[in-house]
Amino acid sequence: MKDKEQIDIEGDNHFSSNIKTPLRADAFDKSDDEKIKNIQHHFKMIMEEMGLDLTDDSLSGTPYRVAKMYIKELFYGLNPANKPKLSVFDNKYGYKKMLIEQNITIDSACEHHFLPIVGFANVAYIPKDKVIGLSKINRLVDYYARRPQVQERLVLQILNDLQEVLDTQDVICLSNSKTPLCFL
């Protein structure tokens, strides 16, 4: 009951003081197959608790589908092994004006209710000595979005990685969620 009591005291405010995704030290001790098997078991229990008939053709495979989706698709960004390589190139042209990648799709889930966050990110930077391919920016946004997330942390994670790899503070990342369902 501690969680319920804490929510009753704090309200439905969700604050995070860390830009790192909150992961346990043993988060990657199990293989993806082991995680899928465990999630499948627990999701089956949830469905049974809700009174759903898992012998029905449309529901019988749902626990496995959900478990696989969580590990291989929706939350693949939790695993650092899936982080895209951010190749940068020398800025041979000496280009010093802002480069913008707009309307990058964000498909994520709020970490509070696991409901969809769907929207767009816009990322821009002013190059110094290095430039990055715009497709790499898209992949980085997707990587950080594919985890239980809050928008504030998402933009900071993207921003920090790009500032580091490009060796410049002249980076901006904006997020515009079209369906903030976690606020329902």
mmCIF file of N, CA and C in Angstrom, residues 33-115:
data_model
loop_
_atom_site.group_PDB
_atom_site.id
_atom_site.type_symbol
_atom_site.label_atom_id
_atom_site.label_comp_id
_atom_site.label_asym_id
_atom_site.label_seq_id
_atom_site.Cartn_x
_atom_site.Cartn_y
_atom_site.Cartn_z
ATOM 1 N N ASP A 33 14.805 -12.785 -24.363
ATOM 2 C CA ASP A 33 13.868 -13.918 -24.339
ATOM 3 C C ASP A 33 13.349 -14.188 -22.933
ATOM 4 N N GLU A 34 14.223 -14.082 -21.930
ATOM 5 C CA GLU A 34 13.781 -14.276 -20.541
ATOM 6 C C GLU A 34 12.798 -13.186 -20.123
ATOM 7 N N LYS A 35 13.093 -11.959 -20.506
ATOM 8 C CA LYS A 35 12.202 -10.844 -20.169
ATOM 9 C C LYS A 35 10.844 -11.031 -20.832
ATOM 10 N N ILE A 36 10.854 -11.416 -22.101
ATOM 11 C CA ILE A 36 9.594 -11.633 -22.816
ATOM 12 C C ILE A 36 8.784 -12.720 -22.127
ATOM 13 N N LYS A 37 9.424 -13.798 -21.748
ATOM 14 C CA LYS A 37 8.724 -14.896 -21.069
ATOM 15 C C LYS A 37 8.099 -14.419 -19.755
ATOM 16 N N ASN A 38 8.855 -13.655 -18.960
ATOM 17 C CA ASN A 38 8.340 -13.158 -17.681
ATOM 18 C C ASN A 38 7.199 -12.162 -17.866
ATOM 19 N N ILE A 39 7.366 -11.234 -18.794
ATOM 20 C CA ILE A 39 6.312 -10.247 -19.047
ATOM 21 C C ILE A 39 5.064 -10.941 -19.573
ATOM 22 N N GLN A 40 5.249 -11.914 -20.448
ATOM 23 C CA GLN A 40 4.116 -12.682 -20.973
ATOM 24 C C GLN A 40 3.331 -13.307 -19.820
ATOM 25 N N HIS A 41 4.024 -13.934 -18.893
ATOM 26 C CA HIS A 41 3.368 -14.566 -17.739
ATOM 27 C C HIS A 41 2.579 -13.533 -16.930
ATOM 28 N N HIS A 42 3.206 -12.419 -16.619
ATOM 29 C CA HIS A 42 2.551 -11.415 -15.779
ATOM 30 C C HIS A 42 1.405 -10.719 -16.507
ATOM 31 N N PHE A 43 1.571 -10.484 -17.812
ATOM 32 C CA PHE A 43 0.477 -9.845 -18.543
ATOM 33 C C PHE A 43 -0.713 -10.792 -18.667
ATOM 34 N N LYS A 44 -0.429 -12.076 -18.798
ATOM 35 C CA LYS A 44 -1.506 -13.072 -18.808
ATOM 36 C C LYS A 44 -2.273 -13.010 -17.488
ATOM 37 N N MET A 45 -1.549 -12.879 -16.383
ATOM 38 C CA MET A 45 -2.200 -12.783 -15.075
ATOM 39 C C MET A 45 -3.063 -11.524 -14.979
ATOM 40 N N ILE A 46 -2.587 -10.425 -15.530
ATOM 41 C CA ILE A 46 -3.366 -9.181 -15.533
ATOM 42 C C ILE A 46 -4.660 -9.385 -16.313
ATOM 43 N N MET A 47 -4.542 -9.975 -17.491
ATOM 44 C CA MET A 47 -5.730 -10.197 -18.322
ATOM 45 C C MET A 47 -6.719 -11.127 -17.626
ATOM 46 N N GLU A 48 -6.201 -12.168 -16.988
ATOM 47 C CA GLU A 48 -7.080 -13.089 -16.256
ATOM 48 C C GLU A 48 -7.756 -12.380 -15.091
ATOM 49 N N GLU A 49 -7.008 -11.532 -14.398
ATOM 50 C CA GLU A 49 -7.571 -10.779 -13.267
ATOM 51 C C GLU A 49 -8.692 -9.849 -13.731
ATOM 52 N N MET A 50 -8.585 -9.366 -14.956
ATOM 53 C CA MET A 50 -9.624 -8.496 -15.517
ATOM 54 C C MET A 50 -10.822 -9.293 -16.017
ATOM 55 N N GLY A 51 -10.722 -10.615 -15.982
ATOM 56 C CA GLY A 51 -11.840 -11.455 -16.390
ATOM 57 C C GLY A 51 -11.888 -11.765 -17.871
ATOM 58 N N LEU A 52 -10.807 -11.518 -18.589
ATOM 59 C CA LEU A 52 -10.794 -11.786 -20.027
ATOM 60 C C LEU A 52 -10.620 -13.276 -20.291
ATOM 61 N N ASP A 53 -11.278 -13.746 -21.337
ATOM 62 C CA ASP A 53 -11.243 -15.160 -21.711
ATOM 63 C C ASP A 53 -10.067 -15.405 -22.650
ATOM 64 N N LEU A 54 -8.986 -15.934 -22.118
ATOM 65 C CA LEU A 54 -7.778 -16.145 -22.913
ATOM 66 C C LEU A 54 -7.863 -17.349 -23.834
ATOM 67 N N THR A 55 -8.983 -18.054 -23.818
ATOM 68 C CA THR A 55 -9.172 -19.125 -24.801
ATOM 69 C C THR A 55 -9.764 -18.571 -26.091
ATOM 70 N N ASP A 56 -10.208 -17.317 -26.063
ATOM 71 C CA ASP A 56 -10.741 -16.675 -27.262
ATOM 72 C C ASP A 56 -9.594 -16.442 -28.257
ATOM 73 N N ASP A 57 -9.861 -16.734 -29.529
ATOM 74 C CA ASP A 57 -8.826 -16.618 -30.566
ATOM 75 C C ASP A 57 -8.166 -15.239 -30.603
ATOM 76 N N SER A 58 -8.950 -14.193 -30.386
ATOM 77 C CA SER A 58 -8.386 -12.850 -30.493
ATOM 78 C C SER A 58 -7.538 -12.468 -29.282
ATOM 79 N N LEU A 59 -7.658 -13.185 -28.177
ATOM 80 C CA LEU A 59 -6.916 -12.851 -26.959
ATOM 81 C C LEU A 59 -5.811 -13.839 -26.609
ATOM 82 N N SER A 60 -5.866 -15.032 -27.160
ATOM 83 C CA SER A 60 -4.965 -16.099 -26.708
ATOM 84 C C SER A 60 -3.484 -15.757 -26.886
ATOM 85 N N GLY A 61 -3.132 -15.027 -27.912
ATOM 86 C CA GLY A 61 -1.729 -14.682 -28.137
ATOM 87 C C GLY A 61 -1.333 -13.311 -27.623
ATOM 88 N N THR A 62 -2.281 -12.607 -27.020
ATOM 89 C CA THR A 62 -2.021 -11.235 -26.589
ATOM 90 C C THR A 62 -0.902 -11.117 -25.557
ATOM 91 N N PRO A 63 -0.836 -11.962 -24.535
ATOM 92 C CA PRO A 63 0.267 -11.800 -23.576
ATOM 93 C C PRO A 63 1.649 -11.865 -24.240
ATOM 94 N N TYR A 64 1.833 -12.774 -25.175
ATOM 95 C CA TYR A 64 3.117 -12.864 -25.875
ATOM 96 C C TYR A 64 3.341 -11.637 -26.755
ATOM 97 N N ARG A 65 2.303 -11.223 -27.492
ATOM 98 C CA ARG A 65 2.452 -10.064 -28.379
ATOM 99 C C ARG A 65 2.827 -8.810 -27.592
ATOM 100 N N VAL A 66 2.172 -8.606 -26.452
ATOM 101 C CA VAL A 66 2.467 -7.431 -25.628
ATOM 102 C C VAL A 66 3.897 -7.509 -25.099
ATOM 103 N N ALA A 67 4.289 -8.670 -24.590
ATOM 104 C CA ALA A 67 5.637 -8.832 -24.038
ATOM 105 C C ALA A 67 6.703 -8.576 -25.103
ATOM 106 N N LYS A 68 6.509 -9.140 -26.281
ATOM 107 C CA LYS A 68 7.467 -8.953 -27.374
ATOM 108 C C LYS A 68 7.512 -7.486 -27.801
ATOM 109 N N MET A 69 6.341 -6.853 -27.878
ATOM 110 C CA MET A 69 6.271 -5.440 -28.252
ATOM 111 C C MET A 69 7.029 -4.580 -27.236
ATOM 112 N N TYR A 70 6.849 -4.862 -25.945
ATOM 113 C CA TYR A 70 7.539 -4.075 -24.921
ATOM 114 C C TYR A 70 9.056 -4.169 -25.076
ATOM 115 N N ILE A 71 9.576 -5.364 -25.247
ATOM 116 C CA ILE A 71 11.027 -5.559 -25.268
ATOM 117 C C ILE A 71 11.646 -5.207 -26.617
ATOM 118 N N LYS A 72 11.028 -5.611 -27.706
ATOM 119 C CA LYS A 72 11.646 -5.472 -29.033
ATOM 120 C C LYS A 72 11.268 -4.189 -29.773
ATOM 121 N N GLU A 73 10.164 -3.555 -29.373
ATOM 122 C CA GLU A 73 9.699 -2.395 -30.125
ATOM 123 C C GLU A 73 9.548 -1.163 -29.245
ATOM 124 N N LEU A 74 8.513 -1.153 -28.423
ATOM 125 C CA LEU A 74 8.149 0.051 -27.682
ATOM 126 C C LEU A 74 9.252 0.525 -26.742
ATOM 127 N N PHE A 75 9.950 -0.409 -26.088
ATOM 128 C CA PHE A 75 10.954 -0.030 -25.096
ATOM 129 C C PHE A 75 12.368 -0.502 -25.449
ATOM 130 N N TYR A 76 12.653 -0.675 -26.741
ATOM 131 C CA TYR A 76 13.990 -1.133 -27.128
ATOM 132 C C TYR A 76 15.061 -0.120 -26.730
ATOM 133 N N GLY A 77 14.680 1.128 -26.542
ATOM 134 C CA GLY A 77 15.632 2.175 -26.184
ATOM 135 C C GLY A 77 16.160 2.082 -24.765
ATOM 136 N N LEU A 78 15.617 1.184 -23.965
ATOM 137 C CA LEU A 78 16.161 0.993 -22.616
ATOM 138 C C LEU A 78 17.546 0.355 -22.648
ATOM 139 N N ASN A 79 17.797 -0.440 -23.668
ATOM 140 C CA ASN A 79 19.047 -1.193 -23.731
ATOM 141 C C ASN A 79 20.128 -0.368 -24.429
ATOM 142 N N PRO A 80 21.203 -0.017 -23.718
ATOM 143 C CA PRO A 80 22.261 0.783 -24.333
ATOM 144 C C PRO A 80 22.908 0.118 -25.546
ATOM 145 N N ALA A 81 22.789 -1.188 -25.656
ATOM 146 C CA ALA A 81 23.338 -1.884 -26.828
ATOM 147 C C ALA A 81 22.611 -1.467 -28.106
ATOM 148 N N ASN A 82 21.414 -0.915 -27.972
ATOM 149 C CA ASN A 82 20.628 -0.498 -29.135
ATOM 150 C C ASN A 82 20.848 0.966 -29.514
ATOM 151 N N LYS A 83 21.701 1.653 -28.782
ATOM 152 C CA LYS A 83 21.935 3.070 -29.075
ATOM 153 C C LYS A 83 22.592 3.211 -30.444
ATOM 154 N N PRO A 84 22.074 4.111 -31.286
ATOM 155 C CA PRO A 84 22.665 4.268 -32.620
ATOM 156 C C PRO A 84 24.051 4.906 -32.540
ATOM 157 N N LYS A 85 24.899 4.503 -33.458
ATOM 158 C CA LYS A 85 26.232 5.100 -33.538
ATOM 159 C C LYS A 85 26.074 6.483 -34.160
ATOM 160 N N LEU A 86 26.580 7.471 -33.488
ATOM 161 C CA LEU A 86 26.449 8.844 -33.964
ATOM 162 C C LEU A 86 27.730 9.267 -34.673
ATOM 163 N N SER A 87 27.820 8.918 -35.933
ATOM 164 C CA SER A 87 28.995 9.278 -36.730
ATOM 165 C C SER A 87 28.947 10.763 -37.058
ATOM 166 N N VAL A 88 30.042 11.430 -36.826
ATOM 167 C CA VAL A 88 30.146 12.840 -37.191
ATOM 168 C C VAL A 88 31.249 12.990 -38.229
ATOM 169 N N PHE A 89 31.195 14.095 -38.939
ATOM 170 C CA PHE A 89 32.145 14.360 -40.011
ATOM 171 C C PHE A 89 32.740 15.745 -39.817
ATOM 172 N N ASP A 90 33.934 15.923 -40.336
ATOM 173 C CA ASP A 90 34.546 17.250 -40.286
ATOM 174 C C ASP A 90 33.689 18.228 -41.078
ATOM 175 N N ASN A 91 33.559 19.416 -40.563
ATOM 176 C CA ASN A 91 32.803 20.474 -41.222
ATOM 177 C C ASN A 91 33.711 21.126 -42.273
ATOM 178 N N LYS A 92 33.952 20.397 -43.364
ATOM 179 C CA LYS A 92 34.901 20.822 -44.400
ATOM 180 C C LYS A 92 34.487 22.118 -45.093
ATOM 181 N N TYR A 93 33.195 22.401 -45.100
ATOM 182 C CA TYR A 93 32.718 23.599 -45.793
ATOM 183 C C TYR A 93 32.732 24.825 -44.891
ATOM 184 N N GLY A 94 33.023 24.610 -43.621
ATOM 185 C CA GLY A 94 33.035 25.739 -42.694
ATOM 186 C C GLY A 94 31.655 26.330 -42.468
ATOM 187 N N TYR A 95 30.636 25.510 -42.652
ATOM 188 C CA TYR A 95 29.253 25.977 -42.514
ATOM 189 C C TYR A 95 28.983 26.329 -41.062
ATOM 190 N N LYS A 96 28.477 27.530 -40.809
ATOM 191 C CA LYS A 96 28.276 28.006 -39.436
ATOM 192 C C LYS A 96 26.843 28.468 -39.175
ATOM 193 N N LYS A 97 25.920 28.111 -40.063
ATOM 194 C CA LYS A 97 24.523 28.503 -39.852
ATOM 195 C C LYS A 97 23.743 27.314 -39.313
ATOM 196 N N MET A 98 22.609 27.612 -38.749
ATOM 197 C CA MET A 98 21.799 26.581 -38.099
ATOM 198 C C MET A 98 21.338 25.509 -39.085
ATOM 199 N N LEU A 99 21.475 24.252 -38.653
ATOM 200 C CA LEU A 99 20.937 23.102 -39.381
ATOM 201 C C LEU A 99 19.768 22.563 -38.565
ATOM 202 N N ILE A 100 18.661 22.281 -39.238
ATOM 203 C CA ILE A 100 17.438 21.883 -38.533
ATOM 204 C C ILE A 100 16.892 20.585 -39.111
ATOM 205 N N GLU A 101 16.521 19.682 -38.230
ATOM 206 C CA GLU A 101 15.769 18.477 -38.607
ATOM 207 C C GLU A 101 14.422 18.598 -37.897
ATOM 208 N N GLN A 102 13.349 18.700 -38.693
ATOM 209 C CA GLN A 102 12.025 18.987 -38.140
ATOM 210 C C GLN A 102 11.083 17.798 -38.245
ATOM 211 N N ASN A 103 10.075 17.833 -37.389
ATOM 212 C CA ASN A 103 8.974 16.860 -37.416
ATOM 213 C C ASN A 103 9.460 15.412 -37.342
ATOM 214 N N ILE A 104 10.379 15.172 -36.427
ATOM 215 C CA ILE A 104 10.849 13.808 -36.173
ATOM 216 C C ILE A 104 9.792 13.131 -35.306
ATOM 217 N N THR A 105 9.269 12.038 -35.764
ATOM 218 C CA THR A 105 8.193 11.360 -35.046
ATOM 219 C C THR A 105 8.665 10.850 -33.691
ATOM 220 N N ILE A 106 7.852 11.120 -32.678
ATOM 221 C CA ILE A 106 8.077 10.580 -31.335
ATOM 222 C C ILE A 106 6.965 9.586 -31.050
ATOM 223 N N ASP A 107 7.342 8.343 -30.811
ATOM 224 C CA ASP A 107 6.427 7.303 -30.340
ATOM 225 C C ASP A 107 7.008 6.785 -29.044
ATOM 226 N N SER A 108 6.379 7.150 -27.939
ATOM 227 C CA SER A 108 6.903 6.764 -26.642
ATOM 228 C C SER A 108 5.746 6.377 -25.733
ATOM 229 N N ALA A 109 6.062 6.185 -24.469
ATOM 230 C CA ALA A 109 5.048 5.895 -23.452
ATOM 231 C C ALA A 109 5.435 6.642 -22.188
ATOM 232 N N CYS A 110 4.453 7.274 -21.564
ATOM 233 C CA CYS A 110 4.762 7.980 -20.325
ATOM 234 C C CYS A 110 5.134 6.954 -19.256
ATOM 235 N N GLU A 111 6.114 7.317 -18.457
ATOM 236 C CA GLU A 111 6.587 6.375 -17.449
ATOM 237 C C GLU A 111 5.655 6.292 -16.249
ATOM 238 N N HIS A 112 4.654 7.153 -16.195
ATOM 239 C CA HIS A 112 3.742 7.159 -15.051
ATOM 240 C C HIS A 112 2.564 6.216 -15.230
ATOM 241 N N HIS A 113 2.049 6.134 -16.461
ATOM 242 C CA HIS A 113 0.871 5.307 -16.724
ATOM 243 C C HIS A 113 1.071 4.344 -17.888
ATOM 244 N N PHE A 114 2.221 4.431 -18.563
ATOM 245 C CA PHE A 114 2.531 3.623 -19.746
ATOM 246 C C PHE A 114 1.518 3.865 -20.869
ATOM 247 N N LEU A 115 1.000 5.080 -20.937
ATOM 248 C CA LEU A 115 0.111 5.464 -22.026
ATOM 249 C C LEU A 115 0.932 6.166 -23.106
#
